[in-house]
Short mmCIF file of C-alpha atoms and ligand atoms in Angstrom, two decimals:
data_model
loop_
_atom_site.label_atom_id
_atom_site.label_comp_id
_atom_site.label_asym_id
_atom_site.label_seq_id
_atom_site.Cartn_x
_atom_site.Cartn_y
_atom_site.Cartn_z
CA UNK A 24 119.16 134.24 133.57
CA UNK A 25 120.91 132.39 130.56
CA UNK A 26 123.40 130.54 132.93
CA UNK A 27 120.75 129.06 135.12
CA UNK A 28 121.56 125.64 135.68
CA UNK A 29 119.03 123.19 137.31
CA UNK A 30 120.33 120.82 140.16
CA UNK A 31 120.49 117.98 137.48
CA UNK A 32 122.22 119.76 134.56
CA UNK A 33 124.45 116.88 133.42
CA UNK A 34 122.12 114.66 133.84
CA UNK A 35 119.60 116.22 131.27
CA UNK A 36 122.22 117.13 129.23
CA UNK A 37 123.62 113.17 129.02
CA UNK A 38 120.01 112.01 128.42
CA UNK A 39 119.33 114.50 125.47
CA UNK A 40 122.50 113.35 123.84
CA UNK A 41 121.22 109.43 124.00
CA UNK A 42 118.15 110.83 123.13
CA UNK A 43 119.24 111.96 119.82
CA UNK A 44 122.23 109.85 119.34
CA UNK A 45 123.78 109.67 115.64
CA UNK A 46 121.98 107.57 113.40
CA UNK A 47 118.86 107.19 115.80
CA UNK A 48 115.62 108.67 116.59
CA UNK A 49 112.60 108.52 119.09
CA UNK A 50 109.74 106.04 118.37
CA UNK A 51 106.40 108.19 119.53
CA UNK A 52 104.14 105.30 121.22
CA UNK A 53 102.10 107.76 123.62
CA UNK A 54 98.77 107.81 122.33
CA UNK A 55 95.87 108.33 124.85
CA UNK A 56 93.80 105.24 125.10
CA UNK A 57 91.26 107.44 123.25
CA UNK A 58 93.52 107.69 120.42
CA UNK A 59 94.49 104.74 120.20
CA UNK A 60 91.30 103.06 120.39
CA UNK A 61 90.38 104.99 117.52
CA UNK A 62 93.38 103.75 115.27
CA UNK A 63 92.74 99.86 116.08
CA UNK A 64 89.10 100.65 114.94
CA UNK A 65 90.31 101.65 111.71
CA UNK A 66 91.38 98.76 110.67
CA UNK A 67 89.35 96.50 112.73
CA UNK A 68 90.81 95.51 116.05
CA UNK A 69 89.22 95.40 119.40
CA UNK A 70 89.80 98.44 121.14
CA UNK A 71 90.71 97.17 124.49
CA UNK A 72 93.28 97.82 127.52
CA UNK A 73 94.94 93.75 126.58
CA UNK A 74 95.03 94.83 122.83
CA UNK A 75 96.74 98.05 123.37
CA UNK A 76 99.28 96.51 126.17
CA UNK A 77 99.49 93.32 123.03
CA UNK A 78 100.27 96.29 120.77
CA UNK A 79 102.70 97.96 122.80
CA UNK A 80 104.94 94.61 123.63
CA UNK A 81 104.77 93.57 119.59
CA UNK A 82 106.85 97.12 118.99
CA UNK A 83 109.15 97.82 122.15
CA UNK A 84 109.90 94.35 121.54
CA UNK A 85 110.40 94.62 118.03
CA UNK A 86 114.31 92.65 117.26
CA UNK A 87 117.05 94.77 116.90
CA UNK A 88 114.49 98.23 116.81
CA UNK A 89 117.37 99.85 119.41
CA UNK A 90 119.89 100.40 116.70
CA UNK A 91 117.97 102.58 115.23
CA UNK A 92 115.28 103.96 118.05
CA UNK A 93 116.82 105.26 121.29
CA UNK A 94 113.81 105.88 123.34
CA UNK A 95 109.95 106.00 123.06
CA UNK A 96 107.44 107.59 124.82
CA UNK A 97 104.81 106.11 126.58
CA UNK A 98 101.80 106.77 127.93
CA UNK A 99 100.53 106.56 131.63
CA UNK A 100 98.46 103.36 130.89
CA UNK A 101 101.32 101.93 128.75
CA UNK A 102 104.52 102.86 131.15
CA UNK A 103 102.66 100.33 134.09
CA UNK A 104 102.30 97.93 131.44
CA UNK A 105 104.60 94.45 131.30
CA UNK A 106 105.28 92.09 128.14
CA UNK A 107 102.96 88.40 128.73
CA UNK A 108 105.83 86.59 130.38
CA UNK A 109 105.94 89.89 133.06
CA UNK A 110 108.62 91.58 132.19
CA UNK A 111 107.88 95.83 132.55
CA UNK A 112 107.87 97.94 129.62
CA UNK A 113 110.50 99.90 131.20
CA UNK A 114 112.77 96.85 132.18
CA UNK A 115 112.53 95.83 128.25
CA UNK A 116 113.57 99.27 126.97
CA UNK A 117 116.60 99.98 129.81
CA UNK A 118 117.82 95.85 128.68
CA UNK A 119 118.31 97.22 125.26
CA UNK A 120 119.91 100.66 126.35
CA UNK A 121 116.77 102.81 125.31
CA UNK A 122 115.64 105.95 127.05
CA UNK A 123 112.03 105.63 128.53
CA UNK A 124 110.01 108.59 127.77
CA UNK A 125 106.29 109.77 129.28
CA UNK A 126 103.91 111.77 127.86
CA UNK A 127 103.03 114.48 130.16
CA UNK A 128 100.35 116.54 128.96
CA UNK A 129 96.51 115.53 129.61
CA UNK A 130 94.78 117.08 125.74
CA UNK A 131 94.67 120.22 123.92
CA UNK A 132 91.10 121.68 125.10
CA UNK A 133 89.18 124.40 123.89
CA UNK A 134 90.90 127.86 124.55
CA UNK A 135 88.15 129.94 126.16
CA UNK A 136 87.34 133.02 124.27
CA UNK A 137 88.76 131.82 121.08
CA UNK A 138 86.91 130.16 118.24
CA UNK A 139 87.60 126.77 117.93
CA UNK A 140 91.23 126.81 118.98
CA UNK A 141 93.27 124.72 121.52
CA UNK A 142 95.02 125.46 124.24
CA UNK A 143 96.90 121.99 126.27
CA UNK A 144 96.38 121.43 129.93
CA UNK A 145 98.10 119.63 132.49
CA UNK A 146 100.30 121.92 134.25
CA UNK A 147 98.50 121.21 137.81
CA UNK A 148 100.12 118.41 139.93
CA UNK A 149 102.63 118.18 137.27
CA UNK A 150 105.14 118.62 140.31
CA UNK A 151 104.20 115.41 141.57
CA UNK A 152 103.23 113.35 138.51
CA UNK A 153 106.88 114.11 137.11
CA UNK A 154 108.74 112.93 140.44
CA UNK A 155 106.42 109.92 140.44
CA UNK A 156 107.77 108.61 136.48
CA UNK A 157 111.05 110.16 137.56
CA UNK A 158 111.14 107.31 140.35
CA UNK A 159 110.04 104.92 137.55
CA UNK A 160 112.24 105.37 135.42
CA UNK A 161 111.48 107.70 132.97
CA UNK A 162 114.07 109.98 131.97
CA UNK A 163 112.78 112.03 129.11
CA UNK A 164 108.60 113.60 129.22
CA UNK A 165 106.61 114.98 126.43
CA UNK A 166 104.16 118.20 125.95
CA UNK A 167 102.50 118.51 123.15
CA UNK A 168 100.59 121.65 121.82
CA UNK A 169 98.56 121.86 118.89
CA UNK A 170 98.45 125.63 116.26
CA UNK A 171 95.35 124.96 113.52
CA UNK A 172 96.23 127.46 110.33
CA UNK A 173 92.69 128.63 109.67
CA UNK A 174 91.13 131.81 107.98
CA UNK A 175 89.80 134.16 110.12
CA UNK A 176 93.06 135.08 111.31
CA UNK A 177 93.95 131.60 113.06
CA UNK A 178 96.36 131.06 114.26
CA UNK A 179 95.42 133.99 116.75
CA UNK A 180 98.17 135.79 119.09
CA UNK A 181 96.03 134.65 122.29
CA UNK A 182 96.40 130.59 120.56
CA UNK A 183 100.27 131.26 120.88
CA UNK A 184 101.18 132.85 123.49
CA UNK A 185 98.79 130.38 125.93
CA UNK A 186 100.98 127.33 124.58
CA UNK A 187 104.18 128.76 124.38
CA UNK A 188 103.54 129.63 128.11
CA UNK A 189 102.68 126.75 129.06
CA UNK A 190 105.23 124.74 127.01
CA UNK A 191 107.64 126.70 128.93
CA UNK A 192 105.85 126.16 132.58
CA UNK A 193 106.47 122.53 131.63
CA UNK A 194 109.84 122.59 130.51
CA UNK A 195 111.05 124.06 133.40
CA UNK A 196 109.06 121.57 136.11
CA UNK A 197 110.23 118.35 134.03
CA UNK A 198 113.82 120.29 133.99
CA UNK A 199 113.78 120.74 137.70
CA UNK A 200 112.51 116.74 138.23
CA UNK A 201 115.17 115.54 136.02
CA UNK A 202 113.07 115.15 133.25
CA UNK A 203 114.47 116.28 129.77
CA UNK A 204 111.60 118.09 128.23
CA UNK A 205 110.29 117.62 124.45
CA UNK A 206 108.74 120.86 123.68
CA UNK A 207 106.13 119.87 120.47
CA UNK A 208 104.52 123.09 119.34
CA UNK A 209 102.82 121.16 116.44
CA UNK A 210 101.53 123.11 113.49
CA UNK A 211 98.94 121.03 111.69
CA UNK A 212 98.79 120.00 108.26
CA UNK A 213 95.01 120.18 108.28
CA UNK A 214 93.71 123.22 105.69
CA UNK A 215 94.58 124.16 102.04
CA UNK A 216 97.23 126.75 103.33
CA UNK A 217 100.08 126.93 100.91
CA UNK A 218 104.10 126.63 102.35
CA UNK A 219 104.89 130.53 102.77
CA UNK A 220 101.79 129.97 105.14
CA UNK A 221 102.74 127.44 107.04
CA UNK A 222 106.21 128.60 107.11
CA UNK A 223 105.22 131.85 108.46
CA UNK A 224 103.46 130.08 111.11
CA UNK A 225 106.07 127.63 112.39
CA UNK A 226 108.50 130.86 112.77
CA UNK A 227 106.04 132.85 114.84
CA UNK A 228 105.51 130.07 116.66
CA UNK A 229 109.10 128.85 117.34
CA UNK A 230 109.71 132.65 117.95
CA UNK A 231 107.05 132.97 120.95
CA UNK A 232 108.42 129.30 122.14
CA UNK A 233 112.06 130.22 122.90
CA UNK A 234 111.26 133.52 124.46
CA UNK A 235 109.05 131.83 126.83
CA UNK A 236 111.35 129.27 127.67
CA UNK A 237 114.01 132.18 128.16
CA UNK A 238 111.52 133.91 130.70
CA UNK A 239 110.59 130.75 132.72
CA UNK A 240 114.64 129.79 133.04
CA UNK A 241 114.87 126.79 130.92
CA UNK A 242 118.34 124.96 129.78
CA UNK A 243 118.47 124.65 126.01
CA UNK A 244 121.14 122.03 126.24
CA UNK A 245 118.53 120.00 128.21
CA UNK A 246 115.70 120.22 125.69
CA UNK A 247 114.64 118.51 123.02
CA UNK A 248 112.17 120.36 120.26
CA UNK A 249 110.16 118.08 118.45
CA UNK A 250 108.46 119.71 115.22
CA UNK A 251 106.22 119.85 112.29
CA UNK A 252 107.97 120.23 109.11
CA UNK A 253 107.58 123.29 107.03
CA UNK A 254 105.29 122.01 104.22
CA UNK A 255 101.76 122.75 102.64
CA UNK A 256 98.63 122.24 103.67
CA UNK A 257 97.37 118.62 103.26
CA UNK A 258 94.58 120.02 100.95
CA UNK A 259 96.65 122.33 99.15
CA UNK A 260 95.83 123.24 95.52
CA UNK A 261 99.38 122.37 94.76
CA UNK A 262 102.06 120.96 97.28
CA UNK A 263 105.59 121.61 97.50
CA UNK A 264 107.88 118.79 96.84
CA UNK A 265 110.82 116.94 98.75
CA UNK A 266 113.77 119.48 98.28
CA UNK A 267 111.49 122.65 99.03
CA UNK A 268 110.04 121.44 102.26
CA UNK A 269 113.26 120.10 103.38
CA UNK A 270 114.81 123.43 102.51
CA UNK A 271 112.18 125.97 104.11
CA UNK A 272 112.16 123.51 107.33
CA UNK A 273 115.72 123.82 107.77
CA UNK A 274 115.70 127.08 106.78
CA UNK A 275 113.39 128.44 109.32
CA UNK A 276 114.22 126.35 112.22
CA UNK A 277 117.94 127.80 111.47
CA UNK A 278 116.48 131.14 112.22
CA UNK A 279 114.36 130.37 115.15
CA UNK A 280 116.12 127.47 117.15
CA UNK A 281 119.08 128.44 119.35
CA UNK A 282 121.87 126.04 118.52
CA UNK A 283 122.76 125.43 122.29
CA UNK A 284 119.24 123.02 121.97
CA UNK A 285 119.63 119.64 122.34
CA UNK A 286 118.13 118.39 119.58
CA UNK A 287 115.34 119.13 117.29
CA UNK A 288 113.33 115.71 115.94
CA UNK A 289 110.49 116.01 113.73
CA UNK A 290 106.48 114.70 113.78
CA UNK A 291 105.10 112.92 110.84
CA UNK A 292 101.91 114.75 111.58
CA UNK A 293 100.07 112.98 108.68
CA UNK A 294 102.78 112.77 106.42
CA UNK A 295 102.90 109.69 103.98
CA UNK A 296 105.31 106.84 105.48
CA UNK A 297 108.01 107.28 103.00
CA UNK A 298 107.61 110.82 102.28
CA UNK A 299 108.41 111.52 106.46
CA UNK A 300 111.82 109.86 105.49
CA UNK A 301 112.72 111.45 102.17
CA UNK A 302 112.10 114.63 104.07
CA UNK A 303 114.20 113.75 106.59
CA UNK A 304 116.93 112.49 104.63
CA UNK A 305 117.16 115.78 101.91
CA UNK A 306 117.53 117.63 104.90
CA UNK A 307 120.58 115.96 106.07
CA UNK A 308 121.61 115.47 102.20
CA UNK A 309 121.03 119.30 101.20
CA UNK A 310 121.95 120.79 104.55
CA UNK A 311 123.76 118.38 106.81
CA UNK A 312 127.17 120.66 107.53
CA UNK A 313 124.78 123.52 108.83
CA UNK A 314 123.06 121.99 111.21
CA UNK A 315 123.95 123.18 114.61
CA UNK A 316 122.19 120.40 116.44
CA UNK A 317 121.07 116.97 115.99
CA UNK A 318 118.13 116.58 113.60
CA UNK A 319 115.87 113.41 113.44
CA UNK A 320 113.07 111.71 113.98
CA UNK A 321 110.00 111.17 116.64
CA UNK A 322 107.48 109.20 114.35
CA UNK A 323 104.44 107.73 115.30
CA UNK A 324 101.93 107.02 112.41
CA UNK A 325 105.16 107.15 110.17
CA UNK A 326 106.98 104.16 111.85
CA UNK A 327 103.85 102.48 113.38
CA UNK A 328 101.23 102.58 110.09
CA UNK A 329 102.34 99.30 108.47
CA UNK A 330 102.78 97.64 111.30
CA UNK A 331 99.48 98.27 112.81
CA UNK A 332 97.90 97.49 109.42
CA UNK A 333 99.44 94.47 109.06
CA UNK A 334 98.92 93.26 112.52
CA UNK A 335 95.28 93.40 113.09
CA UNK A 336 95.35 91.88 116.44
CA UNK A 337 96.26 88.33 115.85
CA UNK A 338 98.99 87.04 117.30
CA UNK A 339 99.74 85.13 113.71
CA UNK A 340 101.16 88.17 112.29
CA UNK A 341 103.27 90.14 115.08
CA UNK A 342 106.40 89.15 113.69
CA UNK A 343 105.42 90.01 110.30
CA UNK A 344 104.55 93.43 111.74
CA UNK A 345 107.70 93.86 113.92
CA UNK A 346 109.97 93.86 110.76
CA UNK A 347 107.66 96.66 108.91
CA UNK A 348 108.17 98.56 112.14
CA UNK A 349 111.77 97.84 112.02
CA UNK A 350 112.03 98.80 107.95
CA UNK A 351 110.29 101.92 109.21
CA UNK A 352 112.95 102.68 112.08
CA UNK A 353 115.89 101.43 110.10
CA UNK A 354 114.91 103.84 106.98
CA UNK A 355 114.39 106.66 109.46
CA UNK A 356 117.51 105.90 110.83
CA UNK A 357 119.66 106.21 107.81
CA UNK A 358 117.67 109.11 106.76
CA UNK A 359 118.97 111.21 109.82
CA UNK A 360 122.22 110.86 108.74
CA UNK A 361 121.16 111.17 104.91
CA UNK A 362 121.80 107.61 103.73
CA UNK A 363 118.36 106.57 102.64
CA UNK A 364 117.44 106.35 99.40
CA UNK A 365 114.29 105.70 97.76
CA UNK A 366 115.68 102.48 95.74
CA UNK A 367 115.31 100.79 99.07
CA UNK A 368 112.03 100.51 99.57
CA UNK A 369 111.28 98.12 97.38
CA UNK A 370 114.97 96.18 97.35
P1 13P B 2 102.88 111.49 114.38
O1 13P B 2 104.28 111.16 113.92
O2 13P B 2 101.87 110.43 114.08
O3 13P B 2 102.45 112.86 113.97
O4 13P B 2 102.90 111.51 115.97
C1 13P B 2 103.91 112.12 116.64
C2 13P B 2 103.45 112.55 117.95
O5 13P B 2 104.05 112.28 118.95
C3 13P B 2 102.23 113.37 118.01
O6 13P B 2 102.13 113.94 119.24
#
């Protein structure tokens, strides 16, 4: 079982290592048109198919973003998508050496039986789908499941299990396509659950994860884990600082994530900007020697905020906006490999 070895084993296992390359992380543009609709309303832009293909060329195209980003995943309306002169999205990220990445899933949905949590789908036709972005292009997909910390005994054994399962279905098809998988079991921030809570969670979770992917014949080398940090509820009474969330994160994932993996990078999950790269970067300054794998980043809201606030649509201020998405990817960056500091933000 442990020395299965899909038909294209070095192939996954050479696309998680550009994946998380040293000093580099994943730039997470793969939110559904719903999603992202509701993010250019925020701050007043037209939520339409141009805008969103506008917004996607003004960061993939960002100067200079691939020393610091080695991939980003797209979505399905977004990975058929060109820049205005015609070049496609996945022609300008293989020019600059990047790794194109798909997001696979189709929403976490009601789980049936359960009160009010989510369970993702997408698992049927997956086959197909994944050999169709395979012959694209796309060498890396994305699945992500969503845990809500709740009273009431949420998250419930039932919630688990069904994602972990089907985490694990998923792994194994995008494995067996040529796909590397990122696995994102996220636990959200949402609540007033303090960090033993939340830390609690992430191991059961992580736990339930790896056994799963055990059963269903999954190569750790070929996956990549992407993660929510270790860290108290948004609305917590009081909230742990830098060094303690970067300690408990490491700290649990070092019990709960084999160190054949690939690579574990994180979610900013509603983290502030710069507080998603001081956690980062005590990690790597507090812990770095005991890592066993690579350990970075897979922002979206953390790299893209101040460039999407900034932008607002108008052509006027993309470049403005491509260098606050480059600060973001740049700070990242150095944080992976501990060499941010806060002094830089405002040098
Ligand atoms: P955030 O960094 O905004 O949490 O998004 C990462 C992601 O890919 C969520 O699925």
């Amino acid at each position: 079982m442990t020395t299965y070895r899909p038909e294209k084993a070095d192939e996954l296992i050479q696309t998680a290592r550009a994946m998380v390359a040293p000093g580099k992380g994943i730039l997470a543009i793969d939110e559904s048109n719903g999603t992202c609709n509701k993010r250019f309303e925020a701050v007043g832009i037209d939520p339409s198919e141009e805008k969103r293909r506008q917004y996607r060329e003004l960061l993939l195209t960002t100067p200079d973003l691939e020393t610091y980003v080695s991939g980003a995943i797209l979505y399905d309306e977004t990975i058929r998508q060109s820049t205005a002169d015609g070049k496609s999205f996945i022609d300008v990220m293989r020019e600059r050496g990047q790794v194109v990445g798909i997001k696979v899933d189709t929403g976490a949905k009601p789980l049936a039986g359960s009160d009010g949590e989510k369970v993702t789908e997408g698992l049927d036709g997956l086959r197909e789908r994944i050999a169709e972005y395979y012959g694209m292009g796309a060498r890396f997909a994305k699945w992500r499941a969503v845990i809500t910390i709740g009273r009431d005994g949420r998250p419930t054994r039932g919630c688990i299990e069904a994602n972990a399962h089907a985490l694990a279905r998923y792994a194994a098809l995008c494995q067996e396509g040529g796909l590397v998988p990122i696995i994102e079991p996220e636990v959200l921030i949402d609540g007033d659950h303090d960090i033993d809570t939340c830390e609690r969670v992430t191991e059961e979770e992580l736990n339930e994860v790896f056994r799963q992917l055990y059963h269903q014949n999954v190569m750790l080398e070929g996956v990549i884990l992407k993660t929510s940090m270790v860290i108290s509820g948004k609305d917590a009474a009081s909230r742990a600082g830098v060094e303690e969330v970067a300690d408990r994160t490491v700290e649990t994932l070092l019990r709960t994530v084999p160190a054949a993996l690939g690579g574990v990078v994180f979610l900013s999950g509603g983290q502030g900007v710069e507080e998603s790269t001081a956690h980062l970067n005590a990690m790597h300054q507090r812990h770095g020697d005991r890592l066993p794998w690579p350990l970075t980043f897979s922002y979206a809201r953390a790299i893209q905020g101040p460039a999407l606030g900034y932008w607002k649509g108008e052509s006027a201020n993309a470049e403005e906006a491509q260098k606050r998405a480059f600060k973001r990817a740049k700070f990242n960056g150095l944080a992976s490999e501990g060499k941010y500091s806060a002094d830089m933000e405002s040098a």
